[in-house]
Coordinates of C-alpha atoms and ligand atoms in Angstrom, one line a residue:
Chain A
M1 CA -2.2 -65.7 20.6
A2 CA -5.3 -64.2 22.7
T3 CA -4.9 -67.3 25.5
E4 CA -0.7 -66.4 25.6
I5 CA -1.7 -62.3 26.0
D6 CA -3.9 -62.9 28.7
I7 CA -2.3 -64.6 30.8
N8 CA 0.0 -62.2 30.5
R9 CA -1.6 -59.2 31.2
G10 CA -2.5 -61.0 34.6
G11 CA -5.0 -64.4 33.8
P12 CA -4.7 -68.0 35.4
A13 CA -2.1 -69.6 34.6
R14 CA -1.9 -72.1 31.7
A15 CA -0.3 -74.2 31.1
G16 CA 3.7 -73.7 30.4
V17 CA 3.5 -70.2 30.8
G18 CA 4.1 -67.6 34.3
P19 CA 2.8 -64.9 35.0
R20 CA 4.0 -62.1 33.3
G21 CA 7.7 -61.7 33.7
E22 CA 8.2 -64.8 33.3
K23 CA 9.8 -66.9 30.5
L24 CA 7.7 -68.8 28.1
A25 CA 9.1 -72.4 28.2
S26 CA 8.7 -73.2 24.9
A27 CA 10.4 -72.8 21.8
D28 CA 11.5 -69.4 19.3
G29 CA 8.2 -69.2 18.0
L30 CA 5.8 -69.2 20.6
D31 CA 7.7 -66.4 22.3
L32 CA 8.0 -64.1 19.4
D33 CA 4.4 -64.6 19.1
A34 CA 4.2 -64.0 22.2
L35 CA 5.1 -60.4 22.0
A36 CA 3.9 -59.6 19.0
G37 CA 0.5 -60.0 20.9
L38 CA 2.4 -58.0 24.1
D39 CA 3.0 -55.2 20.9
A40 CA -1.1 -55.0 19.9
L41 CA -1.7 -54.5 23.6
D42 CA 0.6 -51.2 23.8
I43 CA -1.0 -50.0 20.4
P44 CA -2.7 -46.5 22.1
T45 CA -5.6 -46.5 19.4
T46 CA -7.1 -43.4 17.6
E47 CA -10.4 -43.0 16.6
R48 CA -11.8 -41.6 13.3
R49 CA -15.5 -40.3 13.1
P50 CA -17.2 -39.8 9.6
L51 CA -16.1 -36.3 8.0
A52 CA -19.2 -35.4 7.9
T53 CA -19.7 -35.7 11.3
R54 CA -16.7 -33.8 12.0
A55 CA -17.3 -30.6 9.7
W56 CA -20.2 -30.1 11.6
S57 CA -18.9 -30.4 15.1
A58 CA -16.7 -27.6 14.1
T59 CA -18.8 -26.3 11.8
W60 CA -21.4 -25.3 14.8
P61 CA -20.5 -23.6 17.3
K62 CA -19.3 -20.4 14.7
I63 CA -22.7 -20.5 13.6
G64 CA -24.1 -19.7 16.7
A65 CA -21.7 -17.2 17.6
L66 CA -21.6 -15.9 14.4
A67 CA -25.6 -15.9 14.7
L68 CA -25.3 -14.2 18.8
F69 CA -23.1 -12.0 16.7
L70 CA -26.1 -10.7 14.3
L71 CA -28.7 -10.6 16.7
L72 CA -26.0 -8.2 19.2
W73 CA -26.0 -5.7 16.3
Q74 CA -29.5 -5.5 15.3
V75 CA -30.1 -5.4 19.0
V76 CA -27.9 -2.3 19.1
V77 CA -30.2 -1.2 15.9
W78 CA -33.2 -1.4 17.4
T79 CA -32.3 0.3 20.8
G80 CA -31.7 3.4 17.8
W81 CA -28.9 4.2 19.6
K82 CA -27.6 5.5 16.8
P83 CA -29.5 6.9 13.2
T84 CA -29.3 3.7 10.5
Y85 CA -27.6 5.7 7.8
V86 CA -24.5 5.7 10.8
L87 CA -24.6 2.0 11.5
P88 CA -27.2 -0.4 9.5
G89 CA -28.6 -3.0 10.7
P90 CA -26.8 -7.1 9.5
W91 CA -28.8 -7.4 7.6
S92 CA -29.1 -4.8 4.8
A93 CA -25.1 -4.4 5.0
L94 CA -25.0 -8.1 4.4
R95 CA -28.3 -8.0 1.3
E96 CA -25.5 -5.3 0.1
F97 CA -22.2 -7.7 0.7
G98 CA -24.7 -10.5 -1.1
S99 CA -24.6 -7.7 -3.9
R100 CA -21.5 -6.7 -4.8
L101 CA -20.9 -10.3 -5.6
G102 CA -22.3 -9.8 -8.4
T103 CA -19.6 -6.9 -9.7
G104 CA -17.1 -6.2 -11.7
H105 CA -15.7 -4.1 -9.8
F106 CA -15.9 -6.5 -6.4
W107 CA -13.4 -9.4 -8.2
D108 CA -11.4 -6.6 -9.4
A109 CA -10.9 -5.0 -6.1
L110 CA -10.5 -8.6 -4.0
V111 CA -8.4 -9.7 -6.5
R112 CA -6.2 -6.9 -6.4
T113 CA -6.1 -6.6 -2.6
V114 CA -4.7 -10.1 -2.3
V115 CA -2.5 -10.1 -4.9
R116 CA -0.9 -7.2 -2.5
A117 CA -1.4 -9.4 0.3
L118 CA 0.8 -12.8 -0.8
K119 CA 2.8 -10.7 -2.9
G120 CA 4.5 -9.0 0.7
Y121 CA 3.9 -11.6 2.2
A122 CA 5.7 -13.6 0.3
L123 CA 8.5 -11.5 0.2
A124 CA 8.4 -11.1 3.7
V125 CA 9.0 -14.7 4.4
V126 CA 11.6 -15.3 2.3
I127 CA 13.8 -12.0 3.5
G128 CA 12.3 -13.0 7.3
G129 CA 13.5 -16.6 6.8
V130 CA 16.6 -15.5 5.1
I131 CA 17.0 -13.3 8.5
G132 CA 15.8 -15.6 10.8
I133 CA 17.9 -18.8 9.8
A134 CA 21.0 -15.9 9.7
V135 CA 20.1 -14.2 13.1
A136 CA 20.2 -17.9 14.6
R137 CA 22.8 -19.7 13.1
F138 CA 25.9 -16.9 13.5
P139 CA 25.9 -14.8 17.1
I140 CA 27.2 -11.6 16.3
L141 CA 24.4 -10.7 14.5
R142 CA 22.1 -12.0 17.6
T143 CA 23.4 -9.3 19.2
A144 CA 23.6 -6.4 16.7
V145 CA 20.1 -6.7 15.3
G146 CA 18.3 -9.9 18.0
S147 CA 16.4 -7.0 19.6
F148 CA 15.7 -4.8 17.0
I149 CA 14.2 -7.4 15.5
T150 CA 11.2 -7.0 17.8
S151 CA 11.4 -4.0 18.5
L152 CA 10.5 -3.5 14.7
Q153 CA 7.5 -6.7 15.3
T154 CA 6.2 -3.6 17.9
M155 CA 6.2 -0.6 15.9
P156 CA 2.9 0.2 14.3
S157 CA 2.9 0.0 10.5
I158 CA 0.8 2.5 10.1
V159 CA 3.6 4.4 11.2
W160 CA 5.9 3.2 7.6
F161 CA 3.7 5.6 5.4
P162 CA 4.9 8.5 5.4
L163 CA 8.2 7.4 4.8
A164 CA 6.9 4.5 2.4
I165 CA 5.1 7.6 0.5
L166 CA 8.0 9.9 0.4
L167 CA 10.3 6.8 -0.8
F168 CA 8.2 5.8 -3.6
K169 CA 4.9 8.4 -3.9
L170 CA 1.0 6.2 -4.4
S171 CA 2.6 3.7 -5.2
E172 CA 2.5 0.1 -5.4
A173 CA 5.5 -0.3 -4.0
A174 CA 5.3 2.1 -0.9
I175 CA 2.4 -0.9 -0.1
L176 CA 4.4 -3.4 -0.5
F177 CA 7.2 -1.7 1.5
V178 CA 4.8 -1.6 5.0
V179 CA 3.5 -5.2 4.0
I180 CA 7.0 -6.0 4.1
L181 CA 8.6 -4.3 7.1
G182 CA 5.2 -5.3 9.1
A183 CA 5.3 -9.4 8.6
A184 CA 9.2 -10.4 8.0
P185 CA 10.3 -8.8 11.8
S186 CA 7.7 -11.6 13.0
I187 CA 8.0 -14.5 10.5
A188 CA 12.7 -13.6 11.7
N189 CA 11.2 -14.6 14.9
G190 CA 9.2 -17.8 14.3
V191 CA 13.2 -18.8 13.0
I192 CA 14.7 -17.5 15.7
Y193 CA 12.8 -18.5 18.8
G194 CA 12.1 -23.0 16.8
V195 CA 15.9 -22.1 16.2
D196 CA 16.6 -21.5 20.1
Y197 CA 13.9 -24.6 21.0
V198 CA 14.7 -27.2 20.0
P199 CA 15.2 -29.5 22.5
P200 CA 19.6 -30.3 23.3
L201 CA 18.6 -34.2 23.5
L202 CA 17.7 -34.1 19.2
V203 CA 20.5 -31.5 19.1
R204 CA 22.3 -34.8 20.6
V205 CA 21.0 -37.6 19.0
G206 CA 21.7 -35.7 15.3
R207 CA 25.2 -35.6 16.2
S208 CA 25.7 -39.4 16.8
M209 CA 23.9 -40.2 14.3
G210 CA 26.6 -38.2 12.2
A211 CA 24.7 -34.8 11.2
R212 CA 27.1 -32.0 11.9
G213 CA 26.6 -28.6 10.6
F214 CA 23.9 -28.3 7.3
S215 CA 23.1 -32.1 7.7
L216 CA 21.9 -30.8 11.2
Y217 CA 19.8 -28.7 9.7
R218 CA 18.3 -30.6 7.8
Y219 CA 17.4 -33.5 9.7
V220 CA 16.9 -32.6 13.1
V221 CA 16.9 -28.2 13.8
A222 CA 14.5 -27.2 10.3
P223 CA 11.7 -30.3 11.6
A224 CA 12.4 -29.1 15.7
A225 CA 11.9 -26.2 14.6
L226 CA 8.9 -25.6 12.4
P227 CA 5.8 -25.2 15.4
S228 CA 7.4 -22.0 16.4
V229 CA 8.1 -20.9 12.4
L230 CA 4.3 -21.8 11.5
A231 CA 3.4 -19.6 14.7
G232 CA 5.4 -17.5 13.5
L233 CA 4.2 -17.6 9.6
K234 CA 1.1 -17.0 11.0
Q235 CA 1.0 -14.2 12.9
G236 CA 2.8 -12.7 10.0
W237 CA 0.5 -12.4 8.1
A238 CA -1.9 -11.1 10.6
F239 CA 0.8 -8.3 10.7
A240 CA 0.7 -8.5 6.4
W241 CA -3.0 -8.2 6.6
R242 CA -3.1 -5.1 8.5
S243 CA -0.4 -3.2 7.2
L244 CA -1.6 -4.3 4.4
M245 CA -5.3 -2.4 4.6
A246 CA -4.0 0.6 6.7
G247 CA -1.7 1.7 2.8
E248 CA -5.2 0.8 0.8
L249 CA -6.8 3.4 3.5
L250 CA -3.9 5.9 2.9
V251 CA -1.8 5.1 -0.9
I252 CA -5.1 4.8 -2.7
V253 CA -3.2 4.5 -6.5
P254 CA -5.3 5.9 -9.2
G255 CA -7.3 3.0 -11.3
H256 CA -6.5 0.8 -9.0
P257 CA -10.1 -0.3 -7.4
S258 CA -9.3 -2.7 -3.9
I259 CA -11.0 -3.2 -1.3
G260 CA -9.6 -0.1 1.4
A261 CA -9.7 1.7 -0.9
D262 CA -13.2 0.9 -1.2
L263 CA -13.5 0.7 2.4
Q264 CA -12.4 4.5 2.4
N265 CA -14.8 5.7 -0.6
S266 CA -17.7 4.8 1.6
R267 CA -16.5 6.1 4.4
E268 CA -16.3 9.5 2.5
L269 CA -19.4 9.1 1.1
I270 CA -21.1 8.4 4.3
D271 CA -22.1 4.6 3.2
A272 CA -22.3 3.1 5.6
V273 CA -23.8 0.4 4.8
G274 CA -21.6 0.3 2.0
V275 CA -18.7 0.2 4.9
M276 CA -19.2 -2.7 6.4
A277 CA -20.0 -4.6 3.0
S278 CA -16.6 -4.0 2.8
M279 CA -15.8 -4.4 7.0
I280 CA -17.5 -8.4 6.3
T281 CA -15.2 -8.4 3.0
I282 CA -12.3 -8.1 5.3
F283 CA -13.0 -10.2 8.1
L284 CA -13.9 -12.9 5.5
I285 CA -11.0 -13.4 4.3
G286 CA -8.8 -13.1 7.4
V287 CA -11.1 -16.3 8.2
V288 CA -10.9 -18.0 5.2
V289 CA -6.7 -17.1 5.4
D290 CA -7.0 -18.5 9.0
A291 CA -8.5 -21.7 8.7
V292 CA -6.3 -22.6 5.9
F293 CA -2.9 -21.7 8.5
N294 CA -5.8 -24.5 11.0
V295 CA -4.9 -26.8 9.3
A296 CA -1.9 -26.8 8.2
D297 CA -1.1 -26.7 12.0
R298 CA -3.8 -29.3 13.1
Q299 CA -1.5 -31.5 10.5
M300 CA 1.6 -30.9 11.9
R301 CA 0.3 -31.3 15.5
V302 CA -1.6 -34.8 14.3
R303 CA 1.3 -36.5 12.9
R304 CA 4.1 -35.6 16.3
G305 CA 0.8 -36.3 18.5
L306 CA 0.3 -33.0 19.7
V307 CA -3.0 -33.4 19.5
A308 CA -4.9 -36.5 19.2
E309 CA -4.1 -37.9 21.9
G310 CA -5.3 -35.1 24.6
N311 CA -8.4 -35.1 22.6
S312 CA -9.3 -38.5 22.5
A313 CA -8.5 -38.5 26.2
V314 CA -10.5 -36.4 27.8
R315 CA -13.5 -37.2 25.5
A316 CA -12.7 -40.8 26.9
A317 CA -12.3 -39.6 30.6
R318 CA -15.6 -37.9 30.3
G319 CA -17.5 -41.3 29.2
R320 CA -17.6 -40.8 25.8
G321 CA -15.0 -43.4 24.0
K322 CA -17.1 -44.3 21.0
G323 CA -16.4 -46.2 17.4
R324 CA -13.3 -48.7 19.3
G325 CA -14.0 -51.3 17.1
S326 CA -14.2 -53.2 20.7
E327 CA -16.3 -57.2 20.5
G328 CA -14.9 -58.9 23.3
G329 CA -15.9 -57.9 26.9
G330 CA -13.4 -55.7 28.7
D331 CA -12.5 -57.9 31.8
W332 CA -9.4 -59.5 32.6
P333 CA -9.6 -62.6 34.2
R334 CA -12.5 -63.8 32.0
D335 CA -12.4 -67.7 30.8
D336 CA -11.0 -66.9 26.8
D337 CA -11.0 -70.0 25.2
S338 CA -13.6 -67.9 23.0
G339 CA -11.3 -66.1 21.6
G340 CA -12.9 -62.4 22.5
G341 CA -15.4 -62.9 20.3
S342 CA -18.6 -63.8 22.7
S343 CA -20.2 -60.4 23.6
G344 CA -20.0 -59.3 27.1
E345 CA -20.8 -55.7 28.3
P346 CA -17.1 -54.4 28.8
T347 CA -16.8 -53.3 32.1
G348 CA -13.6 -52.1 32.0
G349 CA -14.2 -48.8 30.9
P350 CA -12.8 -46.9 28.1
Y351 CA -9.6 -47.8 28.9
L352 CA -10.4 -51.6 28.4
E353 CA -12.4 -51.9 26.2
S354 CA -9.7 -49.5 23.9
R355 CA -7.4 -52.5 24.7
V356 CA -9.2 -55.2 24.2
G357 CA -10.4 -54.0 21.6
V358 CA -6.7 -53.7 20.2
T359 CA -6.6 -57.1 21.0
T360 CA -9.7 -58.5 19.0
S361 CA -8.6 -56.7 16.0
A362 CA -4.7 -58.1 16.5
E363 CA -6.1 -61.9 16.1
Chain B
M1 CA 48.9 -48.1 32.9
T2 CA 48.9 -51.0 30.2
A3 CA 50.5 -50.4 27.4
V4 CA 48.2 -49.2 24.1
L5 CA 47.6 -52.9 22.2
S6 CA 47.1 -53.0 18.7
D7 CA 43.5 -54.3 19.3
T8 CA 42.3 -51.8 21.5
A9 CA 38.7 -50.2 20.1
L10 CA 38.5 -47.7 22.9
H11 CA 41.8 -45.5 25.7
I12 CA 40.0 -43.5 28.4
D13 CA 42.6 -42.6 29.7
G14 CA 42.7 -39.9 33.0
V15 CA 39.5 -38.5 32.0
S16 CA 37.4 -36.3 34.7
R17 CA 34.4 -34.4 34.0
F18 CA 33.2 -31.4 35.4
F19 CA 30.0 -29.2 35.3
G20 CA 28.9 -25.6 35.5
T21 CA 31.6 -23.1 38.2
G22 CA 31.9 -21.8 40.9
A23 CA 30.0 -22.8 43.7
A24 CA 27.7 -24.9 41.8
R25 CA 30.8 -26.4 40.2
V26 CA 30.6 -30.7 40.3
Q27 CA 32.5 -33.6 39.3
A28 CA 30.4 -36.7 37.9
L29 CA 33.8 -37.9 36.5
D30 CA 36.6 -38.4 38.3
N31 CA 40.3 -39.8 36.5
V32 CA 38.8 -43.1 34.3
S33 CA 40.5 -44.6 33.1
L34 CA 39.8 -48.0 31.2
D35 CA 40.7 -49.9 27.7
V36 CA 38.2 -51.6 26.0
R37 CA 39.7 -54.4 23.7
S38 CA 38.2 -54.1 20.1
G39 CA 35.0 -56.9 19.7
E40 CA 34.6 -56.5 23.8
F41 CA 31.0 -56.2 24.8
L42 CA 31.6 -54.3 28.1
C43 CA 28.9 -53.4 30.9
L44 CA 29.5 -50.0 32.8
L45 CA 27.7 -50.1 36.1
G46 CA 26.8 -47.8 38.7
A47 CA 24.5 -45.9 41.5
S48 CA 22.4 -43.3 39.6
G49 CA 23.7 -40.1 39.6
C50 CA 27.4 -41.6 39.2
G51 CA 28.3 -40.4 35.8
K52 CA 27.9 -43.1 33.3
S53 CA 26.2 -41.4 30.5
T54 CA 28.4 -38.5 31.1
L55 CA 31.1 -41.1 29.9
L56 CA 29.4 -42.2 27.4
G57 CA 28.4 -38.9 26.3
L58 CA 32.6 -38.5 26.3
I59 CA 32.8 -41.8 23.9
A60 CA 30.8 -40.5 22.1
G61 CA 31.8 -37.1 21.0
L62 CA 29.6 -35.8 22.5
D63 CA 31.3 -33.8 24.8
A64 CA 34.1 -33.5 25.8
P65 CA 36.6 -34.3 28.7
T66 CA 37.9 -31.5 30.9
T67 CA 40.9 -33.4 31.9
G68 CA 41.9 -36.5 30.5
T69 CA 41.7 -37.8 26.7
V70 CA 39.3 -40.4 25.3
D71 CA 41.2 -42.0 22.5
T72 CA 38.7 -44.4 19.9
T73 CA 41.2 -44.7 17.5
G74 CA 39.5 -43.7 14.0
R75 CA 37.2 -45.7 15.2
R76 CA 33.4 -44.9 14.5
T77 CA 30.5 -44.3 16.7
G78 CA 26.7 -45.2 17.7
M79 CA 24.6 -44.0 20.5
M80 CA 21.3 -45.1 21.5
F81 CA 20.0 -42.9 24.2
Q82 CA 18.9 -43.6 27.2
D83 CA 15.5 -42.1 26.7
S84 CA 14.3 -43.6 23.4
A85 CA 15.0 -40.1 22.3
L86 CA 13.2 -40.6 19.1
L87 CA 13.3 -38.0 16.4
P88 CA 9.5 -37.2 16.6
W89 CA 7.9 -35.4 13.1
L90 CA 9.2 -38.9 12.1
T91 CA 8.0 -42.6 11.8
A92 CA 9.1 -45.3 13.5
G93 CA 10.4 -46.1 9.4
G94 CA 12.2 -42.4 9.4
N95 CA 13.6 -43.1 12.3
V96 CA 15.9 -45.8 11.6
E97 CA 16.2 -44.2 8.4
V98 CA 18.4 -41.6 9.7
P99 CA 22.3 -43.2 10.3
M100 CA 21.8 -44.1 6.6
R101 CA 20.8 -41.1 4.5
L102 CA 24.4 -39.6 6.5
R103 CA 26.1 -41.7 5.6
G104 CA 24.5 -41.7 1.6
I105 CA 22.9 -44.5 1.5
R106 CA 20.7 -45.0 -1.3
R107 CA 16.9 -45.4 -0.8
P108 CA 16.0 -49.3 -2.4
E109 CA 18.9 -50.4 0.2
R110 CA 18.1 -47.9 2.8
R111 CA 14.5 -49.4 2.7
A112 CA 15.2 -53.0 2.4
R113 CA 18.1 -52.5 5.6
V114 CA 14.9 -50.6 7.3
D115 CA 12.4 -53.4 7.2
E116 CA 15.1 -55.6 8.6
L117 CA 15.7 -54.1 11.1
L118 CA 12.5 -53.5 11.9
A119 CA 11.9 -57.4 11.4
M120 CA 15.3 -57.8 14.7
V121 CA 13.4 -55.3 16.3
R122 CA 10.7 -57.5 16.7
L123 CA 8.6 -54.1 15.4
A124 CA 8.0 -55.3 11.6
G125 CA 4.4 -53.7 9.9
M126 CA 5.1 -50.8 12.5
A127 CA 7.5 -48.9 10.3
D128 CA 4.7 -46.3 9.6
R129 CA 4.0 -45.5 13.1
R130 CA 4.5 -42.1 14.7
P131 CA 6.9 -42.8 17.5
H132 CA 4.0 -41.6 20.0
E133 CA 1.2 -44.3 19.1
L134 CA 4.6 -46.4 19.7
S135 CA 4.0 -47.9 23.6
G136 CA 7.0 -47.6 25.9
G137 CA 9.0 -50.7 25.4
M138 CA 8.2 -50.2 21.6
R139 CA 10.0 -46.9 20.8
Q140 CA 13.4 -47.8 22.6
R141 CA 12.7 -51.1 20.4
V142 CA 12.9 -48.6 17.6
S143 CA 15.8 -47.0 19.0
L144 CA 17.7 -49.8 19.2
A145 CA 17.6 -50.6 15.4
R146 CA 18.2 -46.8 15.0
A147 CA 21.3 -47.8 17.2
F148 CA 22.0 -50.1 15.0
A149 CA 21.8 -48.7 10.9
Q150 CA 24.9 -46.9 12.0
E151 CA 26.7 -49.3 11.5
A152 CA 29.5 -48.1 14.4
D153 CA 32.7 -50.0 15.4
I154 CA 31.7 -48.4 18.9
L155 CA 28.3 -49.4 19.8
C156 CA 27.1 -47.5 22.8
M157 CA 24.4 -47.7 24.2
D158 CA 22.6 -45.8 28.4
E159 CA 20.3 -47.9 29.5
P160 CA 18.1 -49.4 26.3
F161 CA 16.6 -51.6 27.7
G162 CA 15.4 -49.9 30.8
A163 CA 11.8 -49.5 29.7
L164 CA 10.8 -53.0 28.8
D165 CA 9.0 -55.9 30.3
A166 CA 11.5 -58.9 31.8
M167 CA 10.4 -61.1 29.0
T168 CA 10.6 -58.6 25.2
R169 CA 14.0 -57.8 27.9
D170 CA 15.1 -61.1 28.1
L171 CA 14.7 -62.0 24.2
L172 CA 16.4 -58.6 23.3
H173 CA 19.2 -59.5 25.4
D174 CA 19.4 -63.0 22.7
E175 CA 19.7 -60.6 19.5
L176 CA 21.9 -58.2 20.6
E177 CA 24.0 -61.2 21.5
R178 CA 23.9 -62.8 18.4
I179 CA 24.3 -59.4 16.3
W180 CA 27.1 -58.5 18.6
R181 CA 28.7 -61.5 17.8
Q182 CA 28.6 -61.7 14.3
T183 CA 28.7 -58.0 13.6
G184 CA 31.8 -58.0 15.6
V185 CA 30.6 -54.9 16.8
T186 CA 32.6 -53.1 19.6
V187 CA 29.9 -52.1 22.8
I188 CA 29.7 -50.3 25.9
F189 CA 26.4 -50.7 27.6
V190 CA 24.5 -48.8 30.6
T191 CA 22.7 -50.6 33.1
H192 CA 21.4 -50.2 36.5
D193 CA 21.1 -53.9 36.3
V194 CA 23.8 -56.6 37.3
R195 CA 22.1 -59.7 36.3
E196 CA 22.0 -57.8 32.8
A197 CA 25.8 -56.6 33.0
V198 CA 26.3 -60.2 33.8
R199 CA 24.1 -61.9 31.2
L200 CA 25.4 -60.1 28.6
G201 CA 28.9 -58.4 29.3
D202 CA 32.8 -60.0 29.3
R203 CA 33.6 -57.8 31.7
I204 CA 32.1 -55.2 34.2
V205 CA 32.9 -51.7 35.4
L206 CA 31.6 -50.5 38.3
L207 CA 31.8 -46.7 38.7
S208 CA 31.7 -45.8 42.2
S209 CA 29.7 -42.3 43.2
R210 CA 30.0 -38.6 43.1
P211 CA 33.0 -38.5 40.9
G212 CA 32.7 -41.5 39.1
R213 CA 35.5 -43.5 39.6
V214 CA 36.6 -46.6 38.8
A215 CA 35.8 -48.8 41.1
E216 CA 36.3 -52.9 40.0
V217 CA 36.1 -54.0 37.4
F218 CA 34.8 -57.3 36.7
D219 CA 35.8 -60.9 35.0
V220 CA 32.3 -62.4 33.7
D221 CA 34.0 -66.1 32.3
I222 CA 30.8 -68.0 32.3
D223 CA 30.3 -69.4 28.4
R224 CA 28.4 -68.2 25.8
P225 CA 24.9 -68.1 25.5
R226 CA 24.1 -67.3 28.8
R227 CA 20.5 -67.3 30.6
I228 CA 20.0 -64.3 32.8
D229 CA 18.8 -66.7 35.5
S230 CA 21.2 -70.0 35.9
T231 CA 23.1 -70.0 39.0
R232 CA 26.3 -68.9 37.3
V233 CA 25.3 -66.1 36.3
A234 CA 22.9 -64.9 39.8
E235 CA 26.4 -66.0 41.1
L236 CA 28.2 -63.5 40.0
A237 CA 25.3 -61.3 40.7
T238 CA 25.3 -60.9 44.2
R239 CA 28.9 -60.8 44.2
V240 CA 28.7 -57.9 42.0
T241 CA 25.5 -56.6 44.1
T242 CA 27.4 -56.8 47.3
R243 CA 30.2 -53.9 46.1
L244 CA 27.7 -52.1 44.9
R245 CA 25.8 -52.0 47.9
E246 CA 29.0 -50.8 49.3
E247 CA 29.6 -48.2 46.7
V248 CA 26.0 -47.0 47.1
G249 CA 26.1 -47.1 50.7
R250 CA 29.7 -44.9 51.0
H251 CA 27.5 -41.9 50.5
G252 CA 25.4 -42.6 52.5
H253 CA 21.7 -43.2 50.4
Ligands
ATP401 N1 24.4 -31.1 32.0 C1 24.9 -30.8 33.3 N2 25.0 -30.2 33.9 C2 25.7 -30.0 35.1 N3 25.5 -31.1 35.8 C3 25.8 -32.3 35.2 C4 25.0 -31.8 34.1 N4 24.9 -33.4 33.4 C5 25.3 -34.4 34.0 N5 25.7 -33.6 35.7 C6 26.0 -34.5 37.1 O1 27.1 -35.1 36.0 C7 26.5 -36.1 37.4 C8 26.7 -37.2 36.2 O2 25.8 -37.2 35.8 P1 25.3 -39.2 34.8 O3 24.0 -38.2 33.8 O4 26.3 -38.8 34.0 O5 24.7 -39.9 35.9 P2 24.1 -41.5 35.4 O6 24.7 -42.1 36.5 O7 23.9 -41.0 34.0 O8 22.5 -41.9 35.8 P3 21.3 -42.6 35.8 O9 21.3 -44.0 36.2 O10 20.6 -41.8 36.4 O11 21.4 -42.5 34.0 C9 25.2 -36.4 38.1 O12 25.2 -35.6 39.2 C10 24.2 -35.1 37.4 O13 23.6 -34.3 37.8
MG402 MG1 22.0 -41.8 32.6

């Protein structure tokens, strides 16, 4: 098989086989083999590195950045710009944060805050999703409320609180109300833009296959809109989280400890270390949620070929292509009787190397 | 106009298509009339931009003519697009499956059919690959398999083999011809390649450019199976090419 492949890629001519493009003289079976061989050459390779390596290379820059930030913070403290009872050093803040982890109160507050966030966000997803679909579907609705959604989105959520407190008093409902108002417009806009930017060609493809109305949405529009919807969901979360924090600072429900209430409490007691510890908690939750969204986003992009190729191409261009299982040499006009098993030093660069590597493994 | 025969699959009558309005208005097709017999293999040939894709879109019901009528006589149309136009979020197998899902075919039957169709275009075992993991030619073959999965009565194919090397294309010509004879599907096949048109077509319709009109219709009286490098194919191809040159020449580019 390797014989035909190399010849068809421009190697020396052999009995019964012409240069690329000429028909093979033999029976059908051979043609098909040759075609399969050409296909093997055509398949792009994807690089797989061990999980530990990938995890480490994703983690160390973050650790480095964090260390740098803590160092800067410490330096500012050392300069004595502010007294330490208003600006404590990172070490005492982290120690306070660590000691809080052991208290029941901390977990009570954390769980309440997270539950509020999830509840508000889930409702916002439902409401924003329905509004988004309706606006994308019916032109009259778009004319009527399309631009209002964007102006709602740009409104700082904190301005809703006076109204929320009048409507719902200092209650969970007031917080929920503002969280939903904060997040839903972004989610709706994600859906609307997603539908707007579906490539017309794909819609034609769907219609040519007989998809109409709902089935067109199910098979073409919805999956094509997914990237934008996901971006809207992510932005919606950011708004929900901000609104919630603002809400917890303003709307303190007696007997309901929360991260925001703790933060406000620490400020009132001029407990700077406590303020910092609460901020660390808020920051960490943000980091965790961001990681979740990134995983979802990355998976989607990898599936659609929007990520892996670019990365590996960049790496290959830098001459770092590795781990492709290449065994044979990379120069084309090589005598190939050995079937690609000879251990020549690859001379064709990463591109050829990968092509030959695939041929070898396909045999 | 010729009388509509009972076995006419497609009846195109006085079709014109304009795009845009005002000064930017362009006429893609001008008064195109064409009858296609049921089970016929018709090749549409013409220079780039002469309106071939536009005509296919009208036949497939993706677009409406500005004037005139397109009558598919109650037959179902399928389409294979100029770019492979696979759905990027689905695997190769998933793409082939979509038209069957749309027709409500049950899963086990679908799966078997997907394997069958992918084997037919020489992509057995590639069902789980994503479109971006395939080469351009392989994507076109997936698209071909998907077109067959539509089980249309009239199959519109827009330069389906444009991105293939000559050897693969030869194989797929044979395959397409075999399936066409087996199923009796009516094929409207758009191509730039004169030899390909002669190799495959019962008739070749030559379109002129700007706007697209039917310039000439050639009957291909060469026995099947034909070979693309046979002398009779070459002879007719030369005649058609000469005529095509005239058409392109008339427009000064
Ligand atoms: N949606 C559109 N809006 C405006 N003009 C269009 C549109 N679609 C096609 N045209 C014009 O109509 C003419 C015919 O286009 P068409 O795509 O049918 O050509 P074609 O024969 O398929 O060309 P090719 O062989 O290059 O694919 C072109 O001049 C093109 O610019
Ligand atoms: Mg075209």
